[in-house]
Tab-separated table of C-alpha atoms in Angstrom:
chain	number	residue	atom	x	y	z
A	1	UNK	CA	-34.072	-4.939	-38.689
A	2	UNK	CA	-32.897	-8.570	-37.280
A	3	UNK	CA	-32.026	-9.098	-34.038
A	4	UNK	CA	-29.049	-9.496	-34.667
A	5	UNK	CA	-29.079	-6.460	-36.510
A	6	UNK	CA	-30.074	-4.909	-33.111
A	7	UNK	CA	-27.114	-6.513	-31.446
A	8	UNK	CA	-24.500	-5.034	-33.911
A	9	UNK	CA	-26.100	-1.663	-33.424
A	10	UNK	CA	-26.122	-2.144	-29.603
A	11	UNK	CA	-22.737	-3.818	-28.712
A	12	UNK	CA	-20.232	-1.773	-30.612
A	13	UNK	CA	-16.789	-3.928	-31.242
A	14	UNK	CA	-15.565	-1.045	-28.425
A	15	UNK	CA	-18.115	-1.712	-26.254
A	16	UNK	CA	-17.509	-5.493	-26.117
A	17	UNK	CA	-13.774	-4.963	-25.828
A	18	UNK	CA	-14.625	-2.439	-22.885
A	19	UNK	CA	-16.706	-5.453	-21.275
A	20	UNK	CA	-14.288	-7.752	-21.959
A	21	UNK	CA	-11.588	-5.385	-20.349
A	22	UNK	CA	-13.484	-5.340	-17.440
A	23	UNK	CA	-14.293	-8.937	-17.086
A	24	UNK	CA	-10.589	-9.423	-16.853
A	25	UNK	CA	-10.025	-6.709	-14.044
A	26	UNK	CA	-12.755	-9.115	-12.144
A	27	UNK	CA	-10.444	-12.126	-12.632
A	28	UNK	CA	-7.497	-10.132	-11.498
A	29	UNK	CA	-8.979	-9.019	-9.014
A	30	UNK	CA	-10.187	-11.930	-7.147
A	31	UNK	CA	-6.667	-13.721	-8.384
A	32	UNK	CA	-4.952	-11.021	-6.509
A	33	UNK	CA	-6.721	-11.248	-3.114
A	34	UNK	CA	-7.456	-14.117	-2.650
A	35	UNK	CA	-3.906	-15.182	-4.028
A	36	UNK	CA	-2.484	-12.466	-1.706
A	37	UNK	CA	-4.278	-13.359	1.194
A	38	UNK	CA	-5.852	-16.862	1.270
A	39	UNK	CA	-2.739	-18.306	3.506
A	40	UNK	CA	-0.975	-16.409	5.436
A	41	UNK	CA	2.165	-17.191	7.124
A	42	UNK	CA	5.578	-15.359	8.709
A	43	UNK	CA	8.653	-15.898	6.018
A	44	UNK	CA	12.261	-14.253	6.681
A	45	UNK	CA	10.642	-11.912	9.223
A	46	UNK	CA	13.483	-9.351	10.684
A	47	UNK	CA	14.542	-10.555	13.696
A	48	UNK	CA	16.869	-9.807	16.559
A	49	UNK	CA	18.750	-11.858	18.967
A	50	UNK	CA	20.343	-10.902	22.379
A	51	UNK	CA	21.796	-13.272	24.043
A	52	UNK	CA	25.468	-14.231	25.641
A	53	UNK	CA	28.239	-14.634	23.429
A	54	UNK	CA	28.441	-18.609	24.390
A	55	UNK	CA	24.953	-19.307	23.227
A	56	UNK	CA	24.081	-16.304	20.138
A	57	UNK	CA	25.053	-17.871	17.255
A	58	UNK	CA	23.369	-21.200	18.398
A	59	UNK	CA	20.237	-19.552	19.150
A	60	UNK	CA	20.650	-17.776	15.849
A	61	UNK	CA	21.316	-20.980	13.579
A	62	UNK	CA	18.452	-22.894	15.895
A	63	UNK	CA	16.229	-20.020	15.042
A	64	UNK	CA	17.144	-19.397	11.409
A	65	UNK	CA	16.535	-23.512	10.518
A	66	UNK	CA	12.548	-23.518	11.888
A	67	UNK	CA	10.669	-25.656	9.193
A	68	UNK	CA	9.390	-22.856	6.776
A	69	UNK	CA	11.616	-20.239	7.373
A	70	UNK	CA	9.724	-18.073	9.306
A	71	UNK	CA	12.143	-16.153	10.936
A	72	UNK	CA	15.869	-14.401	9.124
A	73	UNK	CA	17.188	-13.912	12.642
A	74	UNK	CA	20.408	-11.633	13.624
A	75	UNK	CA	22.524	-11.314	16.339
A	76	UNK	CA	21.662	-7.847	18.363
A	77	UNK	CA	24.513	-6.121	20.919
A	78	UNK	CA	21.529	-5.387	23.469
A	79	UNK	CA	18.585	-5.086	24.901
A	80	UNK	CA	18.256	-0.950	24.200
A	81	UNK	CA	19.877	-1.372	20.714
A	82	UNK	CA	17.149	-3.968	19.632
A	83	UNK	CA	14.343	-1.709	21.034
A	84	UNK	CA	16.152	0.786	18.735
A	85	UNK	CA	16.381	-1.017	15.946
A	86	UNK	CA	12.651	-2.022	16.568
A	87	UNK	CA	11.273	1.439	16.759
A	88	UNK	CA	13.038	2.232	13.197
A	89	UNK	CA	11.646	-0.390	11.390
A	90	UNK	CA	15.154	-2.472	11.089
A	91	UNK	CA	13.651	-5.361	12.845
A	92	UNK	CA	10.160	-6.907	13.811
A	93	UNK	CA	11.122	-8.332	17.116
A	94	UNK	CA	13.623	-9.789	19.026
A	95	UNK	CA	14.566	-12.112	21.255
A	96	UNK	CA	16.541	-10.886	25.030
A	97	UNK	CA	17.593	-14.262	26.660
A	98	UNK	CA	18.205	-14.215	29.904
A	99	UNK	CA	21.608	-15.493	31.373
A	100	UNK	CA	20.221	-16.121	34.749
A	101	UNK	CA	16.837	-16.954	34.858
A	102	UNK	CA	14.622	-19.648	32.442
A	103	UNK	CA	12.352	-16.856	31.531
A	104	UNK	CA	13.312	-14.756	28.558
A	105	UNK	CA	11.608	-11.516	26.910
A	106	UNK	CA	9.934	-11.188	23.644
A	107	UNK	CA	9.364	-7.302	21.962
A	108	UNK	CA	7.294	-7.315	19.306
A	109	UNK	CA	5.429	-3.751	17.862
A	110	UNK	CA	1.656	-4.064	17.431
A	111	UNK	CA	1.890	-0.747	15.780
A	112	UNK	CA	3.246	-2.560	12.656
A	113	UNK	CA	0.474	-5.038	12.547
A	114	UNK	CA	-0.674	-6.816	15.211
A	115	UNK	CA	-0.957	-10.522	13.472
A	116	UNK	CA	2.415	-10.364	12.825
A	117	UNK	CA	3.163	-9.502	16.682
A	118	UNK	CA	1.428	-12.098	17.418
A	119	UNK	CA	2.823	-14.891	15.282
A	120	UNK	CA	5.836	-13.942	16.596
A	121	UNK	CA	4.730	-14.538	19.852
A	122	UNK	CA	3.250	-18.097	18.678
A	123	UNK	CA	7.006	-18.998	17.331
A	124	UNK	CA	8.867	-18.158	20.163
A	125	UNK	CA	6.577	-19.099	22.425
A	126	UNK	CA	7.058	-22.797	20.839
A	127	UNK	CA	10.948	-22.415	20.447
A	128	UNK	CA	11.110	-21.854	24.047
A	129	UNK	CA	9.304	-24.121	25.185
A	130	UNK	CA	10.778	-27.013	23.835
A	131	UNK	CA	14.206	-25.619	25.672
A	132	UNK	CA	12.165	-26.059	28.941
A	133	UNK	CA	12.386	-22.238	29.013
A	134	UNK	CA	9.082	-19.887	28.955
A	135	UNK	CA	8.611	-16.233	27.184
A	136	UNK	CA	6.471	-12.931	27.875
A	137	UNK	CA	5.740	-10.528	25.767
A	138	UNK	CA	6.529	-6.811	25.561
A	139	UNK	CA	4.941	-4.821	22.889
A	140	UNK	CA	7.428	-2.033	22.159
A	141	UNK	CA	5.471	-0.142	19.632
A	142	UNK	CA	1.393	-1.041	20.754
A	143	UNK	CA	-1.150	-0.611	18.196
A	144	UNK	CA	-3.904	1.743	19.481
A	145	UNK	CA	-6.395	0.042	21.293
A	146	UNK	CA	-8.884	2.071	18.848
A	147	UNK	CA	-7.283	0.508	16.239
A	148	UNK	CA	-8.537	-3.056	15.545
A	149	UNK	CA	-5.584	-5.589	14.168
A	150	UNK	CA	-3.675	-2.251	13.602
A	151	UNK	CA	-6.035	-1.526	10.091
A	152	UNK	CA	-6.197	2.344	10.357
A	153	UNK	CA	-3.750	2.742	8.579
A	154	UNK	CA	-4.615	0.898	5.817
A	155	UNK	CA	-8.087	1.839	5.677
A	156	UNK	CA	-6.683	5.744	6.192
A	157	UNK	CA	-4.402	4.815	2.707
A	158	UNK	CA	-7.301	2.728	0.614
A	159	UNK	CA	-9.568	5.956	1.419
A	160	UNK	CA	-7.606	8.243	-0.134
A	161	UNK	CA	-6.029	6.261	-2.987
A	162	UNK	CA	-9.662	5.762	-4.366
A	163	UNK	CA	-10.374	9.777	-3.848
A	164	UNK	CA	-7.133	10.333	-5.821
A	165	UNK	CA	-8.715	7.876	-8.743
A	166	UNK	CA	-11.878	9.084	-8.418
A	167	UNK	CA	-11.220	12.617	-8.852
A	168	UNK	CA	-9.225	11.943	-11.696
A	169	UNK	CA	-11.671	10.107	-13.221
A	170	UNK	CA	-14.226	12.370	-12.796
A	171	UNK	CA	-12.110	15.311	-14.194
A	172	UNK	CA	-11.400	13.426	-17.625
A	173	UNK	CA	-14.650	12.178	-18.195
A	174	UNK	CA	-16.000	15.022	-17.958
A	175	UNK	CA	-14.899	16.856	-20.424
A	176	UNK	CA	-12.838	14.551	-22.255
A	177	UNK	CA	-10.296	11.886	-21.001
A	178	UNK	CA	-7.135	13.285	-22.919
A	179	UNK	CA	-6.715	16.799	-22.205
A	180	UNK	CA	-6.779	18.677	-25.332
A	181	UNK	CA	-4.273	21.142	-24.590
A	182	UNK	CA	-1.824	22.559	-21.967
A	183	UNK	CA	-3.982	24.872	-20.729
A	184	UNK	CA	-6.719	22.096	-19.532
A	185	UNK	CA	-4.186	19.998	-18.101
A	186	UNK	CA	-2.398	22.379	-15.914
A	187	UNK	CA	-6.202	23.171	-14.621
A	188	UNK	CA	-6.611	19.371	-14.139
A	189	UNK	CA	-3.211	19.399	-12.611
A	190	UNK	CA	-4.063	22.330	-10.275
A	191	UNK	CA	-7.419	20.803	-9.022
A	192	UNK	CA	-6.036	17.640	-8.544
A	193	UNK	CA	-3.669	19.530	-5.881
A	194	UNK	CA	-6.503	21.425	-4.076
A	195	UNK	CA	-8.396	18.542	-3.686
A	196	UNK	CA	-5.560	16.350	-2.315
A	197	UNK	CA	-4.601	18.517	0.357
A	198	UNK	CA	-8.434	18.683	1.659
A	199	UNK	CA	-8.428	15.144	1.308
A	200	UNK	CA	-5.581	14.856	3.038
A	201	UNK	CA	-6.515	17.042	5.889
A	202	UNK	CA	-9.829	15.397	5.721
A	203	UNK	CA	-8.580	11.935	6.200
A	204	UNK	CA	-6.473	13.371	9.133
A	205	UNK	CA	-9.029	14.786	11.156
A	206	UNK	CA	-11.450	11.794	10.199
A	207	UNK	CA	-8.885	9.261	11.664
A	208	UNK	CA	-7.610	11.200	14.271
A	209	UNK	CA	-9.268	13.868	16.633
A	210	UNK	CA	-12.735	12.410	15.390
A	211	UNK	CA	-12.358	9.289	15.836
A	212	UNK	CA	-9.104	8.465	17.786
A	213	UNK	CA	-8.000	5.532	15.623
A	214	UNK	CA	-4.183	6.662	15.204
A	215	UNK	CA	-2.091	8.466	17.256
A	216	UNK	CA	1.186	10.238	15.894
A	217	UNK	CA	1.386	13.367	14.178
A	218	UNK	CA	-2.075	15.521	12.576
A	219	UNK	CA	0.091	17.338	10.226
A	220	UNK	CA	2.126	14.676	9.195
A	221	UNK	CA	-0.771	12.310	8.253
A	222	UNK	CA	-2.503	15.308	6.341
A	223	UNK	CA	0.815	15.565	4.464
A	224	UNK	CA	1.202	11.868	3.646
A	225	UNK	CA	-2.272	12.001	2.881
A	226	UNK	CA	-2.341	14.774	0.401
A	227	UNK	CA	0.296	13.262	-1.396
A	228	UNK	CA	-0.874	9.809	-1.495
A	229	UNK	CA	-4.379	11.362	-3.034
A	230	UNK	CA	-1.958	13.652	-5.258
A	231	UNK	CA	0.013	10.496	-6.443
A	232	UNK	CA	-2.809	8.460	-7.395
A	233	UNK	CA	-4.908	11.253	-9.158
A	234	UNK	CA	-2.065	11.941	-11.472
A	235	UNK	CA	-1.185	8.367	-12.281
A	236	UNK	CA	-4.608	8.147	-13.163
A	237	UNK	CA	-4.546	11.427	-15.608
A	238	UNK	CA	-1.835	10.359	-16.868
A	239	UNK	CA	-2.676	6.924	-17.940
A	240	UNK	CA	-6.149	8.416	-19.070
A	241	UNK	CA	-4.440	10.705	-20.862
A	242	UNK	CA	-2.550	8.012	-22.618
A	243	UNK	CA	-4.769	5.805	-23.392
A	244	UNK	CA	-8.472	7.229	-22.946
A	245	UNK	CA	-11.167	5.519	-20.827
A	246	UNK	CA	-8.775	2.212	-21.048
A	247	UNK	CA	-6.903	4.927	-18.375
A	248	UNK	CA	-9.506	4.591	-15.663
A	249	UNK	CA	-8.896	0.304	-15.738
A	250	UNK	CA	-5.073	0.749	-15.537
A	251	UNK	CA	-5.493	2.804	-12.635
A	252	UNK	CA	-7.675	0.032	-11.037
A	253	UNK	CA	-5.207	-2.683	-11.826
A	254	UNK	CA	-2.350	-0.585	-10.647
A	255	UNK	CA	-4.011	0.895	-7.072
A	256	UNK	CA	-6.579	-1.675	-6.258
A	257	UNK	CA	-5.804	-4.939	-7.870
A	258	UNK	CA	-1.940	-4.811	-7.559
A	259	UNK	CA	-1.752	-2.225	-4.748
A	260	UNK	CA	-4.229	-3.012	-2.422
A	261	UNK	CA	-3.667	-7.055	-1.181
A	262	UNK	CA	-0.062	-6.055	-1.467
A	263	UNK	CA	-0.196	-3.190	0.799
A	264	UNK	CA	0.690	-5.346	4.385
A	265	UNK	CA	-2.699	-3.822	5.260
A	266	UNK	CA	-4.289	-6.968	6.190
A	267	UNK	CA	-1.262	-9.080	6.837
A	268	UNK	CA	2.140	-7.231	7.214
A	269	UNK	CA	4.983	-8.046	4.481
A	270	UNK	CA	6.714	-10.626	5.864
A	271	UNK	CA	3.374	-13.045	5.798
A	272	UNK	CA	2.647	-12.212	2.461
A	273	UNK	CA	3.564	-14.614	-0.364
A	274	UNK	CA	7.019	-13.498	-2.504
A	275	UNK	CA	5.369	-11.966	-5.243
A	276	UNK	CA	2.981	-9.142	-3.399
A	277	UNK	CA	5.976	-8.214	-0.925
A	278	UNK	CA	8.052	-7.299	-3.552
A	279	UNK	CA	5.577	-4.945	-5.578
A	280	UNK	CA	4.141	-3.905	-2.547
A	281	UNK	CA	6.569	-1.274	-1.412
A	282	UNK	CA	6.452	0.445	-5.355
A	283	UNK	CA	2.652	1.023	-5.194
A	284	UNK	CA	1.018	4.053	-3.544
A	285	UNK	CA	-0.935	1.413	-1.199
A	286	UNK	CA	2.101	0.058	0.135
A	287	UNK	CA	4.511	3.212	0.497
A	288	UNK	CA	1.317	4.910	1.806
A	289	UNK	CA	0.463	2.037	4.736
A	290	UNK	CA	4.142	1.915	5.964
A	291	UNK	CA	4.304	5.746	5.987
A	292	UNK	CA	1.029	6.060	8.030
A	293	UNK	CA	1.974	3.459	10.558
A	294	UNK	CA	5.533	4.669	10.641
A	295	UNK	CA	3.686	8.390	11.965
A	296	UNK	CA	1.332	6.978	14.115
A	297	UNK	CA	3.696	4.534	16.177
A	298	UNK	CA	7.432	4.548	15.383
A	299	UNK	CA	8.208	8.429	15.215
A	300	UNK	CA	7.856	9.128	11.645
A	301	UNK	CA	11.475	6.475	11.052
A	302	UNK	CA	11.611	4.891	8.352
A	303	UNK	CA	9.660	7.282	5.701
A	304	UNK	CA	12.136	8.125	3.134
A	305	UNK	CA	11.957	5.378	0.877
A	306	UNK	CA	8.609	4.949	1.141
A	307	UNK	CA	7.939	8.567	0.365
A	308	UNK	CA	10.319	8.986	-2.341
A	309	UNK	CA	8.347	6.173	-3.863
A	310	UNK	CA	4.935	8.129	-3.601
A	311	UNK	CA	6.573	11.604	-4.715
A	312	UNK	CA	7.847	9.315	-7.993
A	313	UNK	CA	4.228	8.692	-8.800
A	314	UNK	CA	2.897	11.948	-8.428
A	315	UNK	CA	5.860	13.267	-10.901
A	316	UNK	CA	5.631	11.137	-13.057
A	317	UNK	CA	2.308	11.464	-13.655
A	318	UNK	CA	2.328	15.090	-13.997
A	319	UNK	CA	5.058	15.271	-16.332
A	320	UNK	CA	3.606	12.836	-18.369
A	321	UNK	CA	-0.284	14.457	-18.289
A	322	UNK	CA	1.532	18.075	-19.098
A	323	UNK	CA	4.015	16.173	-21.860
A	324	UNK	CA	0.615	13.877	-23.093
A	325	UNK	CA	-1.255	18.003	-23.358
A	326	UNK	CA	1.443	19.174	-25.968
A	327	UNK	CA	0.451	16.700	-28.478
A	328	UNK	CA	-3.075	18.653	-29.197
A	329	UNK	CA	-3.334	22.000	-30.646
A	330	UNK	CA	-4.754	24.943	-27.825
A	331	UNK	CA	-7.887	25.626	-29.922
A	332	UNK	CA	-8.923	21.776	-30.606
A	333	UNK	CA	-11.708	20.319	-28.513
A	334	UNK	CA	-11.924	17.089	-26.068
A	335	UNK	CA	-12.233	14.216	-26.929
A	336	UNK	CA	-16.007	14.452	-25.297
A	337	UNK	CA	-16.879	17.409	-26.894
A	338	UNK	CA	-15.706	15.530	-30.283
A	339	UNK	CA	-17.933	13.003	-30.413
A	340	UNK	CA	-20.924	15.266	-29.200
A	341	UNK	CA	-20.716	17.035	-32.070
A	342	UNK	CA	-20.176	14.053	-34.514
A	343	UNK	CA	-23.789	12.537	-32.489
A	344	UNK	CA	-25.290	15.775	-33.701
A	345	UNK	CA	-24.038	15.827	-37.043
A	346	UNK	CA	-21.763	19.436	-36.821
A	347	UNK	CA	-18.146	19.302	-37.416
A	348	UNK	CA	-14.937	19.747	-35.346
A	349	UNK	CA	-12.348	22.479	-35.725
A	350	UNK	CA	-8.890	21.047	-36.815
């Protein structure tokens, strides 16, 4: 036999289109991140204004035509109502002028991400300067001093996506990446639950009473957590069930390539480029990183959307692994089992 005899027999035309598939998640992948977050910088960040009637709108317009639009500035009634608006995620600062003194006050939330707080602080601290007039800072919302450049969260969400991917991987591989019949995918569907609510709960004690990263709510985090795991794991089964082994890459392109760098893990939304703020929110990553922070520092405001988000992934990709399961007949084996007995040379039941 030639060598490249031995080649043909070694590399099947799968095989190479399997490499090939995976040389292109690579290229995503460092296209994504590095695209993501190679140059960061505040654009149209939520932000309030409180100041006298006379002088709003100017500071508004002065504040809304910085080179680069880094700020989409609105006028707030007062000081309490842009602390509220703060603390439920309408805003990500705001500006209280002072009518008396030359000295105004900044609130920013850490909480949300703490190099956005302080770019904020950067901006205004410029603005005000060249008014002759000087700023301090009051962090509304402060990030955990346990929790470096307010990451936790993110790290909290990444950690349990890839447990939800993993186990789903794990659970069509081995015995068969399309489940061959209802029966086998409600068991899939079943274990994928009991295993996100321990990972959940595991996450939640992990990042909380161990080590005492994020405040906020232990049940709520185990909840968010046990859905985010539930979410991914069933997008995953689903797409595997779909589309085979291919399934596993999807899932990787979906959570890590696309999710991940769009997540405002690293850098919050506002200083990511247009493209990964607006998929960001629609990916488990995303949903899940808001959600966590919103638990740990802003009272659990401004989950809904983010949640209903996660809850549409984890439907979706049970109804489609149960709907995928009704193709194949009860009695007919895996697709694992399949090709083990075509190696061996016995035949498969119909």
């Amino acid at each position: 036999m030639t060598f490249v005899d031995e080649v043909k027999n070694a590399v099947t035309p799968r095989a190479a289109l399997l490499v090939i598939g995976v040389l292109g998640l690579q290229l995503l992948f460092i296209a994504s991140y590095v695209g993501a977050l190679h140059k960061p910088k505040p654009t149209d960040v939520a932000f309030g204004v409180v100041a006298p009637q006379q002088l709003s709108q100017q500071l508004v317009d002065r504040l809304d035509g910085l080179p680069g639009g880094p700020l989409d500035p609105r006028t707030v009634s007062s000081a309490a109502e842009a602390r509220e608006q703060i603390m439920n995620r309408d805003i990500d600062g705001a500006l209280i002028v002072s009518p008396e003194g030359r000295t105004d006050t900044l609130l920013v939330a850490s909480g949300g991400g703490t190099v956005l707080s302080g770019a904020l602080e950067r901006i205004l601290t410029e603005v005000e300067a060249s008014q002759q007039r000087t700023v301090r800072t009051v962090d509304v919302a402060p990030a955990s001093p346990d929790d470096f450049d307010g990451l936790s969260s993110f790290y909290l969400v990444v950690g349990w996506c890839v447990g939800g991917y993993l186990c789903a991987s794990i659970l069509a591989i081995s015995a068969g990446s399309k489940p061959a019949n209802r029966q086998r995918a409600a068991i899939r569907t079943a274990v994928m639950a009991l295993y996100a609510i321990a990972g959940g709960i595991g996450g939640a004690i992990i990042i909380g009473p161990i080590l005492g990263a994020l405040p906020g709510s232990f049940w709520g985090l185990s909840g968010l957590g046990a859905l985010v795991v539930f979410a991914v794991g069933m997008t995953t089964l689903a797409l595997q069930a779909l589309t085979g082994i291919v399934g596993i890459g999807l899932a990787v392109l979906i959570v890590v390539i696309a999710g991940n760098p769009s997540a405002g893990g690293a850098f919050p939304l506002p200083m990511l480029p247009d493209f990964w703020r607006a998929i960001g929110p629609a990916l488990p990553p995303g949903a899940g990183t808001w959600t966590a922070r919103s638990i740990a520092y802003f009272r659990g405001n401004a989950v809904t959307g983010p949640l209903l988000v996660l809850s549409a992934w984890a439907v979706a990709g049970t109804v489609l692994t149960l709907l995928l399961s009704m193709r194949h007949r009860p009695g007919r084996a895996g697709d694992s089992g399949t090709e083990t007995a075509r190696a061996a040379g016995g035949s498969t039941a119909a």
